[in-house]
Amino acid sequence: MPTYPNRQFLDFEKPIKELYEQIDQAKKLAEKNQKIDYSQTISQLEDAILEKRKEITEHLTPWQRVQLSRHPDRPYTTKYILKMSDNFLELHGDRNVKDDKAMIGGFAELDGQTVMFIGQQKGINTKMRQQRNFGMANPEGYRKALRLMKLAEKFDKPIVTLIDTPGAFPGAEAEERGQGEAIARNIYEMIRLKVPVICVIIGEGASGGALGIGVGDKILMMENTWYTVISPENCSSILWRSWEMKEVAAEQLKLTSKDMKSFGLVDEIVPEPEGGAHWDYDESSRLLKEYILKAIHEMNNYTPQERINMRIEKFGKMGFWDELID
Amino acid sequence: MNKENNKDPKEPQEDFFETSLSGEEDAMNKDSAQRQKWYKRLRKGITTSTSDKKEMPEGLWTKCPECNYICTTTELKENLFVCPKCNYHHRIGSLEYFDILFDNKTYTELFDNIRSKDFLSFTDLKPYDKRLEEIENKTGLTDSLRVGTGKVNDIEMVIACMDFAFIGGSLGSVMGEKFSRAIDYCIAHHLPYIVISKSGGARMMESAFSLMQLAKTSGKLSQLSDAKLPFISVLTDPTFGGITASFGMLGDLNIAEPGALIGFAGPRVIKETIKKDLPEGFQRSEFLLEHGFLDFIVDRKNLKDKLAQIARFFKN
């Protein structure tokens, strides 16, 4: 986890940066003038930082929430897997085309129990971001995910998917290899998986790219994430015919965890440390693990067929319409 | 506006836009969209009636957008809205498909009492509820999917067909629900299920609810599958986004009309992503067949016989 001064600050996080700068100054002054005790000032400033973190996340607009979900310091899939579990063994390839580095997966032990983790992976620096294709999987990524899910099903291991994608990759080769078919197949197969499937939005949950590993018994959303049918930017460009309306689009789409929970489209909101997951990787992983384990334990109470029926019913109820009476 | 004019696929529509899962309109009507932009710069009064319209007051003549062949609308209709010269398949609506497919044009429409609702109070350039009202008045359609049951060459089946004229044939809660109920109907009456797709993708004004229709419809399809009833997916021009990323590609057989644009992401987005021009025929039915995603391509004039034949294969 980056620490100050390597931390990156979003616009609305700037007040926190200023507090850090004040601490820096205080420390410098303390060095210069050792007769005066600055430790109290520093600890006051540190408290103020914590306070500010809390204050900021309490009043975020939907668009700011979107920005937070993309925070450059935010932990990604592998980070959570390594922090939450032991002995992660990454498995590669879809056995057809290639290994998609935007989608990762493998077995790990979560509190001693073998679990299959699957998720989109973003890169932590420019080079890695390109390698990971910014978390935008190609069809082979979705097919790798499905292969791993089937493997978990065969050996009766629960599946946990961690979703963090700006969308499935819209490339020419992706079309040639059937991006639509790959996602459709995953959705169809996931609804019929015999083992418990827990899906968590840990960052961006954009559209079919997210849903392609997002069908399960329990859908969780971390506090500062978003999940909907289209990114606010693209929505703005299509419906408003301008890139400038993304803030409004984010509001209109009602894409925050709070909205999604209130609609019943997700089951739980996983709380994050004050100010967002990027402030404390250990704490956010601990909270995430707690919620995942709870969900797995709950789903273990049902038979495979019960789980499948419940899944079909769960998604079957989603939607709103009027029904005219003849 | 008379009915014939409505069917003209290239007529610029004021409300015309497309939705798609990956977030883009597709480019198949890019030209007309651009033309439309130009129209809009003109002063009021000039925009309302185009010179095209004046030349064809009663919608008597239709020009093929592909080969510019001009024929009477009656002639085109008799030819199932396929250009007699170049075999271009004009975009048609659910009523036209049902007339073409069902014996004696006789069928029973199902679940037409389900209507869209502005649950999220979604407002873009206009409020969603107002958009729905306008489009209903303009097209006479109640949503983007029509479900009918009847006989096709004496074989009873359920056909669901999309209307592109209704918000780009977009997939929202109503389509999801009608789709699901159609499957329940198929299971209860032991009938094959045909879906004719023509859609820009998910309906953005229903936000995450529209996305969840992908899972909802796929779940229902698995029940149809368990009942060992066939599901035939017929893809027509254009089919994109959420449809392709769910039931559109999940048919026991996936078939398409010739030359139809079918894909996940729209051509414009792909072009912007790869920063290269797309090859000729990219995302057309023939391209999909070549890459292994279609069982076969079928001309509209053979569609009825083929569907009946497939149903017989599964039945006998």
JSON list of C-alpha atoms in Angstrom, two decimals, chain B residues 1-131:
[
{"chain": "B", "resi": 1, "resn": "MET", "atom": "CA", "xyz": [-47.31, 9.42, -40.97]},
{"chain": "B", "resi": 2, "resn": "ASN", "atom": "CA", "xyz": [-48.73, 6.45, -42.77]},
{"chain": "B", "resi": 3, "resn": "LYS", "atom": "CA", "xyz": [-47.83, 2.88, -42.05]},
{"chain": "B", "resi": 4, "resn": "GLU", "atom": "CA", "xyz": [-45.73, 2.31, -45.13]},
{"chain": "B", "resi": 5, "resn": "ASN", "atom": "CA", "xyz": [-43.51, 5.19, -44.29]},
{"chain": "B", "resi": 6, "resn": "ASN", "atom": "CA", "xyz": [-42.92, 3.78, -40.86]},
{"chain": "B", "resi": 7, "resn": "LYS", "atom": "CA", "xyz": [-41.40, 0.75, -42.37]},
{"chain": "B", "resi": 8, "resn": "ASP", "atom": "CA", "xyz": [-38.84, 2.61, -44.33]},
{"chain": "B", "resi": 9, "resn": "PRO", "atom": "CA", "xyz": [-35.69, 1.64, -42.46]},
{"chain": "B", "resi": 10, "resn": "LYS", "atom": "CA", "xyz": [-33.60, 4.46, -43.72]},
{"chain": "B", "resi": 11, "resn": "GLU", "atom": "CA", "xyz": [-35.97, 7.20, -42.87]},
{"chain": "B", "resi": 12, "resn": "PRO", "atom": "CA", "xyz": [-34.31, 9.51, -40.38]},
{"chain": "B", "resi": 13, "resn": "GLN", "atom": "CA", "xyz": [-36.11, 9.30, -37.10]},
{"chain": "B", "resi": 14, "resn": "GLU", "atom": "CA", "xyz": [-36.05, 12.10, -34.66]},
{"chain": "B", "resi": 15, "resn": "ASP", "atom": "CA", "xyz": [-35.77, 9.82, -31.70]},
{"chain": "B", "resi": 16, "resn": "PHE", "atom": "CA", "xyz": [-33.40, 7.54, -33.37]},
{"chain": "B", "resi": 17, "resn": "PHE", "atom": "CA", "xyz": [-30.59, 6.26, -31.24]},
{"chain": "B", "resi": 18, "resn": "GLU", "atom": "CA", "xyz": [-29.29, 2.92, -30.30]},
{"chain": "B", "resi": 19, "resn": "THR", "atom": "CA", "xyz": [-28.24, 1.35, -27.12]},
{"chain": "B", "resi": 20, "resn": "SER", "atom": "CA", "xyz": [-25.76, -1.31, -26.52]},
{"chain": "B", "resi": 21, "resn": "LEU", "atom": "CA", "xyz": [-24.24, -3.12, -23.64]},
{"chain": "B", "resi": 22, "resn": "SER", "atom": "CA", "xyz": [-20.73, -2.18, -24.33]},
{"chain": "B", "resi": 23, "resn": "GLY", "atom": "CA", "xyz": [-21.96, 1.28, -24.43]},
{"chain": "B", "resi": 24, "resn": "GLU", "atom": "CA", "xyz": [-22.29, 2.26, -27.99]},
{"chain": "B", "resi": 25, "resn": "GLU", "atom": "CA", "xyz": [-24.64, 2.77, -30.79]},
{"chain": "B", "resi": 26, "resn": "ASP", "atom": "CA", "xyz": [-23.62, 0.83, -33.81]},
{"chain": "B", "resi": 27, "resn": "ALA", "atom": "CA", "xyz": [-22.74, 2.44, -37.03]},
{"chain": "B", "resi": 28, "resn": "MET", "atom": "CA", "xyz": [-25.10, 0.83, -39.42]},
{"chain": "B", "resi": 29, "resn": "ASN", "atom": "CA", "xyz": [-27.07, 3.98, -39.68]},
{"chain": "B", "resi": 30, "resn": "LYS", "atom": "CA", "xyz": [-24.17, 6.28, -39.28]},
{"chain": "B", "resi": 31, "resn": "ASP", "atom": "CA", "xyz": [-24.83, 7.93, -42.58]},
{"chain": "B", "resi": 32, "resn": "SER", "atom": "CA", "xyz": [-28.36, 8.74, -41.80]},
{"chain": "B", "resi": 33, "resn": "ALA", "atom": "CA", "xyz": [-27.36, 9.89, -38.34]},
{"chain": "B", "resi": 34, "resn": "GLN", "atom": "CA", "xyz": [-24.88, 12.23, -39.89]},
{"chain": "B", "resi": 35, "resn": "ARG", "atom": "CA", "xyz": [-27.40, 13.40, -42.38]},
{"chain": "B", "resi": 36, "resn": "GLN", "atom": "CA", "xyz": [-29.73, 14.03, -39.53]},
{"chain": "B", "resi": 37, "resn": "LYS", "atom": "CA", "xyz": [-27.14, 16.19, -37.85]},
{"chain": "B", "resi": 38, "resn": "TRP", "atom": "CA", "xyz": [-26.95, 18.32, -40.93]},
{"chain": "B", "resi": 39, "resn": "TYR", "atom": "CA", "xyz": [-30.68, 18.64, -41.09]},
{"chain": "B", "resi": 40, "resn": "LYS", "atom": "CA", "xyz": [-30.70, 19.88, -37.56]},
{"chain": "B", "resi": 41, "resn": "ARG", "atom": "CA", "xyz": [-28.50, 22.80, -38.39]},
{"chain": "B", "resi": 42, "resn": "LEU", "atom": "CA", "xyz": [-31.07, 24.09, -40.79]},
{"chain": "B", "resi": 43, "resn": "ARG", "atom": "CA", "xyz": [-33.76, 26.46, -39.71]},
{"chain": "B", "resi": 44, "resn": "LYS", "atom": "CA", "xyz": [-37.09, 25.20, -38.51]},
{"chain": "B", "resi": 45, "resn": "GLY", "atom": "CA", "xyz": [-39.58, 24.61, -41.22]},
{"chain": "B", "resi": 46, "resn": "ILE", "atom": "CA", "xyz": [-36.98, 23.25, -43.55]},
{"chain": "B", "resi": 47, "resn": "THR", "atom": "CA", "xyz": [-36.24, 20.31, -41.33]},
{"chain": "B", "resi": 48, "resn": "THR", "atom": "CA", "xyz": [-39.80, 19.12, -41.12]},
{"chain": "B", "resi": 49, "resn": "SER", "atom": "CA", "xyz": [-40.29, 17.96, -44.66]},
{"chain": "B", "resi": 50, "resn": "THR", "atom": "CA", "xyz": [-37.46, 16.55, -46.66]},
{"chain": "B", "resi": 51, "resn": "SER", "atom": "CA", "xyz": [-37.34, 16.60, -50.39]},
{"chain": "B", "resi": 52, "resn": "ASP", "atom": "CA", "xyz": [-37.32, 12.82, -50.29]},
{"chain": "B", "resi": 53, "resn": "LYS", "atom": "CA", "xyz": [-40.68, 12.81, -48.68]},
{"chain": "B", "resi": 54, "resn": "LYS", "atom": "CA", "xyz": [-42.21, 15.12, -51.23]},
{"chain": "B", "resi": 55, "resn": "GLU", "atom": "CA", "xyz": [-41.20, 12.81, -53.99]},
{"chain": "B", "resi": 56, "resn": "MET", "atom": "CA", "xyz": [-42.91, 9.89, -52.31]},
{"chain": "B", "resi": 57, "resn": "PRO", "atom": "CA", "xyz": [-46.04, 11.38, -50.78]},
{"chain": "B", "resi": 58, "resn": "GLU", "atom": "CA", "xyz": [-47.84, 8.12, -50.14]},
{"chain": "B", "resi": 59, "resn": "GLY", "atom": "CA", "xyz": [-44.80, 6.01, -49.50]},
{"chain": "B", "resi": 60, "resn": "LEU", "atom": "CA", "xyz": [-45.47, 4.45, -52.86]},
{"chain": "B", "resi": 61, "resn": "TRP", "atom": "CA", "xyz": [-41.87, 4.06, -53.84]},
{"chain": "B", "resi": 62, "resn": "THR", "atom": "CA", "xyz": [-38.95, 2.66, -51.93]},
{"chain": "B", "resi": 63, "resn": "LYS", "atom": "CA", "xyz": [-35.33, 2.99, -52.74]},
{"chain": "B", "resi": 64, "resn": "CYS", "atom": "CA", "xyz": [-33.00, 0.19, -51.75]},
{"chain": "B", "resi": 65, "resn": "PRO", "atom": "CA", "xyz": [-30.28, 1.65, -49.50]},
{"chain": "B", "resi": 66, "resn": "GLU", "atom": "CA", "xyz": [-27.85, -0.94, -50.78]},
{"chain": "B", "resi": 67, "resn": "CYS", "atom": "CA", "xyz": [-28.22, -0.82, -54.58]},
{"chain": "B", "resi": 68, "resn": "ASN", "atom": "CA", "xyz": [-30.47, 2.23, -55.03]},
{"chain": "B", "resi": 69, "resn": "TYR", "atom": "CA", "xyz": [-33.00, 0.12, -56.90]},
{"chain": "B", "resi": 70, "resn": "ILE", "atom": "CA", "xyz": [-36.37, 1.79, -56.83]},
{"chain": "B", "resi": 71, "resn": "CYS", "atom": "CA", "xyz": [-39.51, -0.28, -56.65]},
{"chain": "B", "resi": 72, "resn": "THR", "atom": "CA", "xyz": [-43.03, 0.22, -55.40]},
{"chain": "B", "resi": 73, "resn": "THR", "atom": "CA", "xyz": [-43.68, -0.45, -51.76]},
{"chain": "B", "resi": 74, "resn": "THR", "atom": "CA", "xyz": [-46.31, -3.00, -52.75]},
{"chain": "B", "resi": 75, "resn": "GLU", "atom": "CA", "xyz": [-43.77, -4.85, -54.82]},
{"chain": "B", "resi": 76, "resn": "LEU", "atom": "CA", "xyz": [-41.32, -4.75, -51.96]},
{"chain": "B", "resi": 77, "resn": "LYS", "atom": "CA", "xyz": [-43.94, -6.01, -49.55]},
{"chain": "B", "resi": 78, "resn": "GLU", "atom": "CA", "xyz": [-44.82, -8.89, -51.84]},
{"chain": "B", "resi": 79, "resn": "ASN", "atom": "CA", "xyz": [-41.15, -9.74, -51.87]},
{"chain": "B", "resi": 80, "resn": "LEU", "atom": "CA", "xyz": [-41.18, -9.85, -48.03]},
{"chain": "B", "resi": 81, "resn": "PHE", "atom": "CA", "xyz": [-39.33, -6.54, -47.84]},
{"chain": "B", "resi": 82, "resn": "VAL", "atom": "CA", "xyz": [-36.30, -7.95, -49.58]},
{"chain": "B", "resi": 83, "resn": "CYS", "atom": "CA", "xyz": [-34.84, -5.96, -52.46]},
{"chain": "B", "resi": 84, "resn": "PRO", "atom": "CA", "xyz": [-35.79, -7.82, -55.67]},
{"chain": "B", "resi": 85, "resn": "LYS", "atom": "CA", "xyz": [-32.53, -6.77, -57.23]},
{"chain": "B", "resi": 86, "resn": "CYS", "atom": "CA", "xyz": [-29.78, -7.20, -54.64]},
{"chain": "B", "resi": 87, "resn": "ASN", "atom": "CA", "xyz": [-31.46, -9.29, -51.91]},
{"chain": "B", "resi": 88, "resn": "TYR", "atom": "CA", "xyz": [-30.98, -6.53, -49.32]},
{"chain": "B", "resi": 89, "resn": "HIS", "atom": "CA", "xyz": [-33.16, -7.39, -46.35]},
{"chain": "B", "resi": 90, "resn": "HIS", "atom": "CA", "xyz": [-35.02, -4.28, -45.25]},
{"chain": "B", "resi": 91, "resn": "ARG", "atom": "CA", "xyz": [-35.64, -3.91, -41.55]},
{"chain": "B", "resi": 92, "resn": "ILE", "atom": "CA", "xyz": [-39.16, -4.85, -40.68]},
{"chain": "B", "resi": 93, "resn": "GLY", "atom": "CA", "xyz": [-41.18, -5.04, -37.48]},
{"chain": "B", "resi": 94, "resn": "SER", "atom": "CA", "xyz": [-42.80, -7.82, -35.51]},
{"chain": "B", "resi": 95, "resn": "LEU", "atom": "CA", "xyz": [-46.16, -7.53, -37.30]},
{"chain": "B", "resi": 96, "resn": "GLU", "atom": "CA", "xyz": [-44.51, -8.07, -40.66]},
{"chain": "B", "resi": 97, "resn": "TYR", "atom": "CA", "xyz": [-42.56, -11.07, -39.37]},
{"chain": "B", "resi": 98, "resn": "PHE", "atom": "CA", "xyz": [-45.68, -12.60, -37.87]},
{"chain": "B", "resi": 99, "resn": "ASP", "atom": "CA", "xyz": [-47.54, -12.13, -41.15]},
{"chain": "B", "resi": 100, "resn": "ILE", "atom": "CA", "xyz": [-44.70, -13.80, -42.99]},
{"chain": "B", "resi": 101, "resn": "LEU", "atom": "CA", "xyz": [-44.32, -16.70, -40.58]},
{"chain": "B", "resi": 102, "resn": "PHE", "atom": "CA", "xyz": [-47.67, -17.71, -39.16]},
{"chain": "B", "resi": 103, "resn": "ASP", "atom": "CA", "xyz": [-50.03, -19.75, -41.34]},
{"chain": "B", "resi": 104, "resn": "ASN", "atom": "CA", "xyz": [-52.79, -17.56, -42.78]},
{"chain": "B", "resi": 105, "resn": "LYS", "atom": "CA", "xyz": [-51.29, -14.68, -40.79]},
{"chain": "B", "resi": 106, "resn": "THR", "atom": "CA", "xyz": [-53.17, -16.11, -37.83]},
{"chain": "B", "resi": 107, "resn": "TYR", "atom": "CA", "xyz": [-51.75, -16.07, -34.33]},
{"chain": "B", "resi": 108, "resn": "THR", "atom": "CA", "xyz": [-52.62, -15.15, -30.79]},
{"chain": "B", "resi": 109, "resn": "GLU", "atom": "CA", "xyz": [-50.64, -12.39, -29.20]},
{"chain": "B", "resi": 110, "resn": "LEU", "atom": "CA", "xyz": [-49.51, -13.09, -25.66]},
{"chain": "B", "resi": 111, "resn": "PHE", "atom": "CA", "xyz": [-48.69, -10.86, -22.68]},
{"chain": "B", "resi": 112, "resn": "ASP", "atom": "CA", "xyz": [-49.40, -7.61, -24.50]},
{"chain": "B", "resi": 113, "resn": "ASN", "atom": "CA", "xyz": [-50.70, -6.15, -21.26]},
{"chain": "B", "resi": 114, "resn": "ILE", "atom": "CA", "xyz": [-47.19, -5.72, -19.81]},
{"chain": "B", "resi": 115, "resn": "ARG", "atom": "CA", "xyz": [-45.90, -2.15, -20.11]},
{"chain": "B", "resi": 116, "resn": "SER", "atom": "CA", "xyz": [-42.69, -0.33, -19.31]},
{"chain": "B", "resi": 117, "resn": "LYS", "atom": "CA", "xyz": [-42.58, 1.88, -16.28]},
{"chain": "B", "resi": 118, "resn": "ASP", "atom": "CA", "xyz": [-40.24, 4.69, -15.29]},
{"chain": "B", "resi": 119, "resn": "PHE", "atom": "CA", "xyz": [-39.31, 3.20, -11.95]},
{"chain": "B", "resi": 120, "resn": "LEU", "atom": "CA", "xyz": [-36.02, 5.11, -11.66]},
{"chain": "B", "resi": 121, "resn": "SER", "atom": "CA", "xyz": [-37.41, 8.47, -12.84]},
{"chain": "B", "resi": 122, "resn": "PHE", "atom": "CA", "xyz": [-34.63, 8.45, -15.40]},
{"chain": "B", "resi": 123, "resn": "THR", "atom": "CA", "xyz": [-34.14, 11.68, -17.31]},
{"chain": "B", "resi": 124, "resn": "ASP", "atom": "CA", "xyz": [-31.68, 12.21, -20.12]},
{"chain": "B", "resi": 125, "resn": "LEU", "atom": "CA", "xyz": [-32.64, 14.67, -22.83]},
{"chain": "B", "resi": 126, "resn": "LYS", "atom": "CA", "xyz": [-36.20, 13.90, -21.89]},
{"chain": "B", "resi": 127, "resn": "PRO", "atom": "CA", "xyz": [-37.80, 11.93, -19.08]},
{"chain": "B", "resi": 128, "resn": "TYR", "atom": "CA", "xyz": [-38.10, 8.20, -19.71]},
{"chain": "B", "resi": 129, "resn": "ASP", "atom": "CA", "xyz": [-41.83, 8.12, -19.04]},
{"chain": "B", "resi": 130, "resn": "LYS", "atom": "CA", "xyz": [-42.38, 10.86, -21.59]},
{"chain": "B", "resi": 131, "resn": "ARG", "atom": "CA", "xyz": [-40.17, 9.03, -24.07]}
]
